[in-house]
Coordinates of C-alpha atoms and ligand atoms in Angstrom, one line a residue:
M1 CA 145.3 121.7 146.1
T2 CA 143.4 123.9 148.4
P3 CA 141.4 122.3 151.2
L4 CA 138.2 123.1 149.4
D5 CA 138.9 121.2 146.3
T6 CA 136.0 118.9 145.1
P7 CA 134.9 117.5 141.9
L8 CA 132.7 120.6 141.5
T9 CA 135.5 123.0 141.8
T10 CA 137.6 121.1 139.3
H11 CA 134.7 120.7 136.9
A12 CA 133.7 124.3 137.1
G13 CA 137.2 125.7 137.3
I14 CA 136.4 127.6 140.8
E15 CA 137.7 128.0 144.2
V16 CA 134.8 127.6 146.4
P17 CA 132.4 124.7 145.9
L18 CA 129.4 127.1 145.8
I19 CA 127.0 127.9 142.9
C20 CA 124.9 130.9 142.8
G21 CA 122.0 129.2 141.2
A22 CA 119.9 130.4 138.2
M23 CA 116.9 132.2 139.3
Y24 CA 114.1 133.4 137.0
P25 CA 113.6 136.3 137.4
C26 CA 116.3 137.2 140.0
S27 CA 119.4 136.4 138.1
N28 CA 120.7 139.7 136.8
P29 CA 124.2 139.9 135.2
E30 CA 125.7 141.9 138.2
L31 CA 124.7 139.1 140.5
V32 CA 126.1 136.3 138.4
A33 CA 129.4 138.3 138.0
A34 CA 129.7 139.1 141.6
A35 CA 129.4 135.4 142.7
S36 CA 132.0 134.3 140.1
K37 CA 134.4 137.1 140.9
A38 CA 134.5 136.0 144.5
G39 CA 135.5 132.4 143.7
A40 CA 132.1 130.7 143.4
I41 CA 130.2 130.4 140.1
G42 CA 127.2 132.3 139.0
I43 CA 124.7 130.6 136.8
V44 CA 123.1 132.7 134.0
Q45 CA 119.4 132.2 133.6
P46 CA 118.8 133.1 129.9
I47 CA 115.1 134.3 130.1
S48 CA 115.9 136.4 133.1
L49 CA 118.9 138.0 131.4
T50 CA 117.0 138.8 128.3
Y51 CA 113.3 139.3 129.1
V52 CA 113.6 140.6 132.8
H53 CA 116.9 142.5 132.7
G54 CA 116.7 143.6 129.1
H55 CA 120.0 142.3 127.6
E56 CA 120.5 140.9 124.2
F57 CA 121.8 137.3 125.1
R58 CA 125.3 137.5 123.7
E59 CA 125.7 141.2 124.9
G60 CA 124.5 140.1 128.4
L61 CA 127.2 137.4 128.5
R62 CA 129.9 140.0 127.3
L63 CA 128.7 142.4 130.0
I64 CA 129.4 139.7 132.6
A65 CA 132.7 138.9 131.1
R66 CA 133.7 142.6 131.4
L67 CA 132.8 142.4 135.2
T68 CA 134.8 139.3 135.8
N69 CA 137.2 137.1 133.9
K70 CA 136.2 134.0 136.1
P71 CA 134.1 131.3 134.9
V72 CA 130.3 131.6 134.9
G73 CA 127.7 129.0 134.0
M74 CA 124.4 128.7 132.1
N75 CA 121.1 127.2 133.0
A76 CA 119.3 125.2 130.3
L77 CA 115.7 124.4 131.2
I78 CA 115.3 121.6 128.6
E79 CA 111.5 120.7 128.9
M80 CA 110.2 120.4 125.4
S81 CA 106.9 122.1 125.8
S82 CA 107.2 124.1 122.9
K83 CA 109.3 123.7 119.6
R84 CA 110.1 127.4 119.4
Y85 CA 111.4 127.5 122.9
H86 CA 113.6 124.4 122.4
E87 CA 115.1 126.1 119.3
R88 CA 115.8 129.2 121.2
M89 CA 117.5 127.1 123.9
V90 CA 119.7 125.3 121.4
E91 CA 120.6 128.8 120.1
W92 CA 121.5 130.2 123.6
V93 CA 123.6 127.1 124.3
S94 CA 125.6 127.6 121.1
I95 CA 126.0 131.3 121.8
A96 CA 127.2 130.5 125.4
L97 CA 129.8 128.0 124.2
E98 CA 131.0 130.5 121.5
E99 CA 131.4 133.1 124.4
G100 CA 133.5 130.6 126.4
V101 CA 130.8 129.3 128.9
R102 CA 131.9 125.7 129.9
F103 CA 129.7 124.8 132.9
F104 CA 126.0 124.2 132.3
V105 CA 123.2 123.3 134.8
T106 CA 120.3 121.6 133.2
S107 CA 116.8 121.2 134.6
L108 CA 113.9 118.9 133.5
G109 CA 113.9 116.8 130.3
N110 CA 116.7 114.9 128.8
P111 CA 120.0 116.7 129.0
R112 CA 121.7 114.4 126.2
W113 CA 122.0 117.0 123.5
V114 CA 123.5 119.6 125.9
C115 CA 126.0 117.0 127.2
D116 CA 126.9 116.1 123.6
R117 CA 127.5 119.8 122.7
V118 CA 129.3 120.8 125.9
H119 CA 131.6 117.7 126.1
A120 CA 132.7 118.2 122.6
V121 CA 134.5 121.5 123.7
G122 CA 135.7 120.0 127.2
G123 CA 132.9 121.5 129.3
H124 CA 130.8 119.9 132.1
V125 CA 127.1 119.5 132.7
Y126 CA 125.4 119.2 136.1
H127 CA 121.8 118.2 136.0
D128 CA 119.1 119.3 138.7
V129 CA 117.3 116.2 140.1
T130 CA 114.6 115.8 142.8
E131 CA 114.7 111.9 142.9
R132 CA 116.6 108.9 141.7
K133 CA 114.6 108.2 138.5
W134 CA 115.6 111.6 137.2
A135 CA 119.2 111.1 138.3
L136 CA 119.4 107.8 136.3
K137 CA 118.0 109.6 133.3
G138 CA 120.7 112.4 133.7
R139 CA 123.4 109.7 134.2
D140 CA 122.5 107.8 131.1
A141 CA 122.6 111.1 129.2
G142 CA 126.1 111.6 130.3
V143 CA 126.0 114.4 132.9
D144 CA 129.0 115.0 135.0
G145 CA 127.3 115.8 138.2
L146 CA 123.8 116.0 139.9
I147 CA 122.4 118.9 141.8
A148 CA 120.2 117.3 144.4
V149 CA 117.2 119.7 144.9
N150 CA 115.7 118.9 148.3
R151 CA 112.4 119.8 150.0
R152 CA 113.8 123.0 151.5
A153 CA 114.7 124.6 148.2
G154 CA 113.4 127.8 146.6
G155 CA 111.9 127.5 143.2
H156 CA 110.7 123.9 142.3
A157 CA 111.4 122.1 145.5
G158 CA 111.8 118.4 145.6
P159 CA 109.9 115.9 148.1
K160 CA 113.0 114.6 149.9
S161 CA 115.5 115.9 152.7
A162 CA 119.1 116.6 151.9
E163 CA 120.1 113.5 153.9
A164 CA 117.7 111.3 152.1
L165 CA 118.6 112.4 148.7
Y166 CA 122.3 112.0 149.4
A167 CA 121.6 108.3 150.5
E168 CA 119.5 107.7 147.5
L169 CA 122.0 109.1 144.9
A170 CA 125.4 108.5 146.5
D171 CA 126.0 105.0 144.7
L172 CA 125.7 106.7 141.3
G173 CA 129.3 107.5 141.1
L174 CA 128.6 111.3 140.2
P175 CA 129.5 114.3 142.4
L176 CA 126.4 115.5 144.3
V177 CA 125.6 119.2 144.9
C178 CA 123.2 119.9 147.6
A179 CA 120.4 122.5 146.6
G180 CA 117.8 123.7 149.1
G181 CA 117.8 125.4 152.5
I182 CA 121.3 126.8 152.7
G183 CA 121.1 130.3 154.1
S184 CA 124.0 130.3 156.5
E185 CA 127.6 128.9 156.5
S186 CA 126.9 126.5 159.1
V187 CA 124.4 124.6 157.0
F188 CA 126.9 124.9 153.9
V189 CA 129.6 123.1 156.2
A190 CA 127.1 120.6 157.2
A191 CA 126.3 119.7 153.6
L192 CA 130.0 119.2 152.7
R193 CA 130.4 117.1 155.9
M194 CA 127.5 114.8 154.6
G195 CA 129.4 114.2 151.6
Y196 CA 128.2 116.6 149.2
A197 CA 130.7 118.0 146.7
G198 CA 129.3 121.7 146.9
A199 CA 126.2 123.5 147.3
Q200 CA 123.9 125.5 145.1
L201 CA 122.1 128.5 146.8
G202 CA 119.3 130.6 145.4
T203 CA 117.3 132.5 148.1
R204 CA 120.4 133.6 150.0
F205 CA 121.7 135.4 146.9
I206 CA 118.4 137.4 146.4
A207 CA 119.1 139.3 149.6
T208 CA 122.3 140.8 148.2
L209 CA 123.3 144.3 147.1
E210 CA 123.8 143.1 143.5
C211 CA 120.4 141.5 143.0
R212 CA 118.0 143.8 141.2
A213 CA 115.0 142.3 143.0
S214 CA 112.8 145.0 144.8
A215 CA 113.8 146.2 148.2
V216 CA 110.4 144.9 149.4
Y217 CA 111.0 141.4 148.1
K218 CA 114.5 141.4 149.9
Q219 CA 113.0 142.7 153.1
A220 CA 110.3 139.9 152.9
I221 CA 113.2 137.4 152.9
L222 CA 114.9 138.9 155.9
D223 CA 111.4 139.0 157.8
A224 CA 110.4 135.5 156.8
D225 CA 110.8 132.4 158.9
E226 CA 110.7 128.9 157.5
D227 CA 107.0 128.5 158.4
D228 CA 106.2 131.4 156.2
I229 CA 107.3 129.3 153.1
V230 CA 104.6 127.4 151.3
L231 CA 104.2 125.5 148.2
S232 CA 101.9 127.1 145.5
E233 CA 100.8 125.4 142.3
R234 CA 99.3 128.5 140.9
I235 CA 102.5 129.8 139.4
T236 CA 103.6 127.1 137.0
G237 CA 101.1 124.1 137.7
V238 CA 103.6 122.3 139.8
P239 CA 104.5 123.3 143.4
V240 CA 106.8 126.3 143.8
A241 CA 108.0 127.6 147.1
V242 CA 107.0 131.1 147.7
I243 CA 106.5 133.5 150.8
N244 CA 103.0 133.2 152.2
T245 CA 102.2 136.9 151.7
P246 CA 98.5 138.4 151.7
Y247 CA 98.4 138.1 147.8
I248 CA 99.3 134.3 148.0
Q249 CA 96.8 133.7 150.6
R250 CA 94.0 135.5 148.5
M251 CA 94.8 133.4 145.5
G252 CA 95.1 130.1 147.3
L253 CA 97.7 127.4 146.7
K254 CA 96.2 124.9 144.4
A255 CA 95.8 125.1 140.8
G256 CA 92.1 125.7 139.6
R257 CA 90.0 122.7 138.6
F258 CA 90.2 123.4 135.0
A259 CA 94.0 123.7 135.0
R260 CA 94.2 120.5 137.1
W261 CA 92.1 118.7 134.5
M262 CA 94.2 120.0 131.7
L263 CA 97.5 119.0 133.5
R264 CA 96.1 115.5 133.8
G265 CA 95.5 115.0 130.0
H266 CA 98.4 113.6 127.8
K267 CA 98.0 116.3 125.1
T268 CA 96.4 119.1 127.0
K269 CA 99.2 119.1 129.7
H270 CA 101.5 120.6 127.1
W271 CA 99.2 123.4 126.3
M272 CA 98.6 124.0 129.9
R273 CA 102.2 124.0 130.8
M274 CA 102.9 126.4 128.0
F275 CA 100.1 128.6 129.3
Y276 CA 101.4 128.5 132.8
G277 CA 105.0 129.1 131.7
L278 CA 104.0 132.4 129.7
K279 CA 101.8 133.6 132.6
S280 CA 104.3 133.0 135.2
I281 CA 107.2 134.5 133.3
W282 CA 105.2 137.7 133.1
Q283 CA 103.8 137.6 136.7
L284 CA 107.1 136.8 138.3
K285 CA 109.0 139.6 136.4
R286 CA 106.5 142.1 137.4
S287 CA 106.3 141.2 141.0
S288 CA 109.9 140.8 141.5
L289 CA 110.9 144.4 140.2
D290 CA 107.6 146.1 141.7
E291 CA 108.8 148.3 144.5
S292 CA 105.1 148.9 145.8
G293 CA 105.0 145.3 147.0
E294 CA 101.4 145.1 146.0
K295 CA 101.8 142.0 143.9
D296 CA 103.8 140.1 146.6
Y297 CA 104.4 136.9 144.5
W298 CA 107.8 136.1 145.8
Q299 CA 109.7 132.9 145.4
A300 CA 111.8 131.9 148.3
G301 CA 112.9 128.6 150.0
K302 CA 113.2 127.7 153.7
S303 CA 116.7 129.0 153.9
V304 CA 115.0 132.3 154.8
S305 CA 115.4 131.4 158.4
G306 CA 119.2 131.7 158.1
I307 CA 119.2 135.0 156.4
D308 CA 119.2 138.1 158.4
R309 CA 120.9 140.8 156.4
I310 CA 121.6 142.1 153.0
E311 CA 125.1 141.9 152.0
S312 CA 127.4 141.5 148.9
A313 CA 127.4 138.4 147.1
G314 CA 131.3 138.3 147.5
D315 CA 131.0 138.6 151.3
I316 CA 128.6 135.6 151.3
V317 CA 131.0 133.5 149.3
R318 CA 134.1 134.6 151.4
R319 CA 132.1 134.0 154.6
F320 CA 131.1 130.5 153.5
R321 CA 134.6 129.6 152.3
D322 CA 136.2 130.8 155.5
A323 CA 133.8 128.7 157.7
A324 CA 134.5 125.7 155.5
L325 CA 138.2 126.3 155.7
R326 CA 138.0 126.7 159.5
S327 CA 135.7 123.6 160.2
L328 CA 136.6 120.9 157.7
P329 CA 140.0 119.1 157.5
A330 CA 141.0 118.6 153.9
A331 CA 141.1 114.9 154.3
S332 CA 137.3 114.8 155.1
R333 CA 136.3 115.8 151.7
Ligands
FMN1 C1 113.5 133.0 142.9 C2 114.1 131.6 142.4 C3 114.0 131.4 141.1 C4 114.6 130.1 140.7 N1 114.6 130.0 139.3 C5 115.3 128.9 138.9 C6 115.5 128.7 137.3 O1 114.9 129.5 136.6 N2 116.1 127.6 136.9 C7 116.6 126.6 137.8 O2 117.1 125.6 137.5 N3 116.4 126.8 139.2 C8 115.7 127.9 139.6 N4 115.8 128.1 141.0 C9 116.4 127.2 141.9 C10 117.7 127.6 142.4 O3 118.6 127.6 141.4 C11 118.4 126.7 143.5 O4 118.5 125.4 143.2 C12 117.5 126.9 144.7 O5 117.2 128.2 145.0 C13 118.2 126.4 146.0 O6 117.5 126.6 147.2 P1 117.5 127.7 148.1 O7 116.6 128.9 147.5 O8 117.1 127.3 149.4 O9 118.9 128.2 148.2 C14 115.2 129.3 141.5 C15 115.1 129.5 142.8 C16 114.4 130.7 143.5 C17 114.6 131.1 144.9

């Protein structure tokens, strides 16, 4: 037993209860491997690995395995807006299992099929949730833990604070991981003190040496304060946290009237989501890699306020680990 052992470290087979969260388009293999190598767990985002960073899926996993022999996880976004996408996801999960991945983070949809397949080989599934009704759905599907995505998160933020979500989910009997707003080690320690079994970070890991995002994107994270983070519906049709750059200001934050009408209809909403999905996949790829900074369409959460330098992913994991070891008696977890 180390003083940092929590149900998350046991399930994921790691030393530090810290997840380098999946990020489309910012999860590149070198970043995932660096987080895992330092004792946390990096999560592979399959569309980022293949479409943005150009690796055939299995080869990408093998590249990561050459960089570290520590466990890595995989993100399965399981919304069923397209049959073809679903089939692709089933195939990616199969390949990941064949390549030895045993920790999965599911988002959206019903994670039952992922749980069935992953549990059959002794792995674990944690499910991203923003409120209790999704947590109950995840629990009924058999997930092993919940990632409580709060209102300070980058990506698709939830509506609630870390404290409110903890209170709402604590009685479900599953380990809870805090996602959102953690940019510094003091906030990480505070989340563990609250009772969370660990933390999932996204934005902090963009401003790293290993992340392939453009230098202008990383600099914008260092420069931004939490008031510079706004929620835009124009990327995916549901609110996504972005830095309020001139480009975002020009475009406005709301989905257009036609899109809103399409998103309300029972049938049309699937078409609209697919359209948004494809459009955003392309736009986010372009703006994350573009060094000119002209299309500054940059996702980030309110944790920007605690991020003041670019450093290696390993240094972040070690700094967070040391702070937790210093501040928390083993008995408090
Ligand atoms: C640029 C970016 C892209 C993201 N993409 C995904 C994704 O593809 N799948 C997912 O489950 N979560 C995604 N997230 C959410 C993160 O995994 C994580 O939960 C979140 O970033 C935590 O909040 P933080 O950014 O304040 O640390 C993304 C977050 C960011 C910042």
